[in-house]
């Protein structure tokens, strides 16, 4: 056995009684003496004082958007139900609520982004593996259907006084399909945010 200056840094080892006994102790249930660990247990907390995973910079506007997105999706479904079952008052109120909710939610989303063109940049590409990319297209498609059906209701409420001109007949023809189209995208609008929140490294 060689002796060097580095032997002083080694922790003391318990006495061994034999190879077979040592093997039994290490492979057994932990009874008897156990060799002291050379390296202490690692307690990793951060990387040079910084968090391991950068937290998302989401604030109150995103919470508002999450709530209003669900309200808009539910209102569009109620509007389609009123349209298909012949309940004009329910259909009108639900369409107006869907447009107001998705409009206010879009404003909150743009406020969180900081600049409106950032949302437009998301529409330049279509990436099925990205919940944010899919959510941008879902929000756009839903807003188009909800907007057409709600504007038709507003024009009817004002006695056809909106300056639509020849577009009024086209608007009346697209009112029904637009309401159904908004209802089709209502469930994805209300659910894609859950996928977006779960698709992250943050707990």
CSV table of C-alpha atoms in Angstrom, one decimal, residues 43-185:
chain,number,residue,atom,x,y,z
A,43,UNK,CA,-28.1,20.3,-3.5
A,44,UNK,CA,-28.4,22.1,-6.8
A,45,UNK,CA,-30.4,25.3,-6.4
A,46,UNK,CA,-29.4,27.7,-9.2
A,47,UNK,CA,-26.8,28.5,-11.9
A,48,UNK,CA,-24.6,31.3,-10.5
A,49,UNK,CA,-27.5,32.7,-8.6
A,50,UNK,CA,-29.9,32.7,-11.5
A,51,UNK,CA,-33.1,30.5,-11.9
A,52,UNK,CA,-32.6,27.3,-13.9
A,53,UNK,CA,-35.7,28.0,-16.1
A,54,UNK,CA,-36.6,31.5,-17.0
A,55,UNK,CA,-40.2,32.2,-15.9
A,56,UNK,CA,-42.7,33.3,-18.6
A,57,UNK,CA,-43.3,37.1,-18.6
A,58,UNK,CA,-47.1,36.7,-18.4
A,59,UNK,CA,-49.0,39.3,-16.4
A,60,UNK,CA,-52.5,40.4,-15.8
A,61,UNK,CA,-53.5,40.9,-19.5
A,62,UNK,CA,-52.9,37.2,-20.2
A,63,UNK,CA,-55.2,36.3,-17.3
A,64,UNK,CA,-57.9,38.6,-18.7
A,65,UNK,CA,-57.4,37.1,-22.2
A,66,UNK,CA,-57.8,33.5,-20.8
A,67,UNK,CA,-61.0,34.4,-19.1
A,68,UNK,CA,-62.5,36.4,-22.0
A,69,UNK,CA,-61.5,33.7,-24.5
A,70,UNK,CA,-63.6,31.2,-22.6
A,71,UNK,CA,-66.5,33.7,-22.4
A,72,UNK,CA,-66.3,34.3,-26.1
A,73,UNK,CA,-66.3,30.6,-27.0
A,74,UNK,CA,-69.2,29.8,-24.7
A,75,UNK,CA,-71.2,32.7,-26.1
A,76,UNK,CA,-70.6,31.6,-29.6
A,77,UNK,CA,-71.9,28.1,-28.8
A,78,UNK,CA,-75.0,29.6,-27.2
A,79,UNK,CA,-75.5,31.8,-30.2
A,80,UNK,CA,-75.4,28.8,-32.6
A,81,UNK,CA,-77.8,27.0,-30.3
A,82,UNK,CA,-80.2,29.9,-30.4
A,83,UNK,CA,-79.8,30.1,-34.2
A,84,UNK,CA,-80.6,26.4,-34.8
A,85,UNK,CA,-83.5,26.3,-32.4
A,86,UNK,CA,-85.2,29.5,-33.4
A,87,UNK,CA,-84.5,31.6,-30.4
A,88,UNK,CA,-83.6,35.1,-31.8
A,89,UNK,CA,-83.1,36.9,-28.5
A,90,UNK,CA,-80.7,34.3,-27.2
A,91,UNK,CA,-78.9,34.3,-30.6
A,92,UNK,CA,-78.6,38.0,-30.6
A,93,UNK,CA,-77.4,38.4,-27.1
A,94,UNK,CA,-74.9,35.6,-27.4
A,95,UNK,CA,-73.4,36.9,-30.7
A,96,UNK,CA,-73.0,40.4,-29.2
A,97,UNK,CA,-71.4,38.9,-26.1
A,98,UNK,CA,-69.0,36.8,-28.2
A,99,UNK,CA,-67.9,39.8,-30.2
A,100,UNK,CA,-67.4,42.0,-27.1
A,101,UNK,CA,-65.4,39.3,-25.3
A,102,UNK,CA,-63.2,38.4,-28.2
A,103,UNK,CA,-62.6,42.1,-28.9
A,104,UNK,CA,-61.6,42.9,-25.3
A,105,UNK,CA,-59.5,39.7,-25.1
A,106,UNK,CA,-57.6,40.6,-28.3
A,107,UNK,CA,-56.9,44.1,-26.8
A,108,UNK,CA,-55.5,42.4,-23.7
A,109,UNK,CA,-53.4,40.1,-25.8
A,110,UNK,CA,-51.9,42.9,-27.8
A,111,UNK,CA,-51.2,44.9,-24.6
A,112,UNK,CA,-49.2,41.9,-23.3
A,113,UNK,CA,-47.3,41.6,-26.6
A,114,UNK,CA,-46.4,45.3,-26.5
A,115,UNK,CA,-46.8,45.8,-30.3
A,116,UNK,CA,-49.7,44.8,-32.5
A,117,UNK,CA,-47.4,43.7,-35.3
A,118,UNK,CA,-46.2,40.8,-33.2
A,119,UNK,CA,-49.6,39.2,-33.5
A,120,UNK,CA,-49.5,39.7,-37.3
A,121,UNK,CA,-46.1,38.0,-37.4
A,122,UNK,CA,-47.6,34.9,-36.0
A,123,UNK,CA,-49.9,34.7,-39.0
A,124,UNK,CA,-47.1,34.6,-41.5
A,125,UNK,CA,-46.5,30.9,-40.9
A,126,UNK,CA,-48.7,27.9,-39.9
A,127,UNK,CA,-47.0,25.5,-37.5
A,128,UNK,CA,-49.2,22.6,-36.3
A,129,UNK,CA,-46.7,21.6,-33.6
A,130,UNK,CA,-46.9,25.1,-32.0
A,131,UNK,CA,-49.9,25.8,-29.7
A,132,UNK,CA,-49.2,29.5,-30.1
A,133,UNK,CA,-49.3,29.4,-33.9
A,134,UNK,CA,-52.5,27.3,-33.9
A,135,UNK,CA,-54.0,29.6,-31.3
A,136,UNK,CA,-53.3,32.7,-33.5
A,137,UNK,CA,-55.1,31.1,-36.4
A,138,UNK,CA,-58.0,29.9,-34.3
A,139,UNK,CA,-58.5,33.3,-32.8
A,140,UNK,CA,-58.5,34.9,-36.2
A,141,UNK,CA,-61.0,32.5,-37.7
A,142,UNK,CA,-63.3,32.8,-34.7
A,143,UNK,CA,-63.1,36.6,-34.7
A,144,UNK,CA,-64.1,36.6,-38.4
A,145,UNK,CA,-67.2,34.5,-37.8
A,146,UNK,CA,-68.2,36.2,-34.6
A,147,UNK,CA,-67.7,39.7,-36.2
A,148,UNK,CA,-69.9,39.0,-39.2
A,149,UNK,CA,-72.7,37.5,-37.2
A,150,UNK,CA,-72.6,40.3,-34.6
A,151,UNK,CA,-72.4,43.1,-37.1
A,152,UNK,CA,-75.5,41.7,-38.8
A,153,UNK,CA,-77.3,41.7,-35.4
A,154,UNK,CA,-76.2,45.3,-34.7
A,155,UNK,CA,-77.5,46.4,-38.1
A,156,UNK,CA,-80.8,44.7,-37.5
A,157,UNK,CA,-81.1,46.4,-34.0
A,158,UNK,CA,-80.5,49.8,-35.5
A,159,UNK,CA,-83.1,49.3,-38.2
A,160,UNK,CA,-80.7,48.8,-41.0
A,161,UNK,CA,-79.1,52.2,-40.5
A,162,UNK,CA,-75.5,51.2,-40.7
A,163,UNK,CA,-73.8,52.5,-43.9
A,164,UNK,CA,-73.4,49.1,-45.5
A,165,UNK,CA,-75.0,49.8,-48.9
A,166,UNK,CA,-75.0,46.7,-51.1
A,167,UNK,CA,-73.0,44.8,-48.6
A,168,UNK,CA,-76.2,44.4,-46.4
A,169,UNK,CA,-77.6,41.7,-48.6
A,170,UNK,CA,-74.3,39.8,-48.5
A,171,UNK,CA,-74.1,40.3,-44.7
A,172,UNK,CA,-77.5,38.8,-44.3
A,173,UNK,CA,-76.6,35.8,-46.4
A,174,UNK,CA,-73.3,35.2,-44.5
A,175,UNK,CA,-74.9,35.7,-41.0
A,176,UNK,CA,-76.0,32.1,-40.5
A,177,UNK,CA,-72.8,30.4,-41.8
A,178,UNK,CA,-70.7,32.8,-39.9
A,179,UNK,CA,-72.5,32.0,-36.7
A,180,UNK,CA,-71.9,28.3,-37.3
A,181,UNK,CA,-68.3,28.9,-38.2
A,182,UNK,CA,-67.7,30.8,-34.9
A,183,UNK,CA,-69.3,27.9,-33.0
A,184,UNK,CA,-67.0,25.4,-34.7
A,185,UNK,CA,-63.9,27.4,-33.5
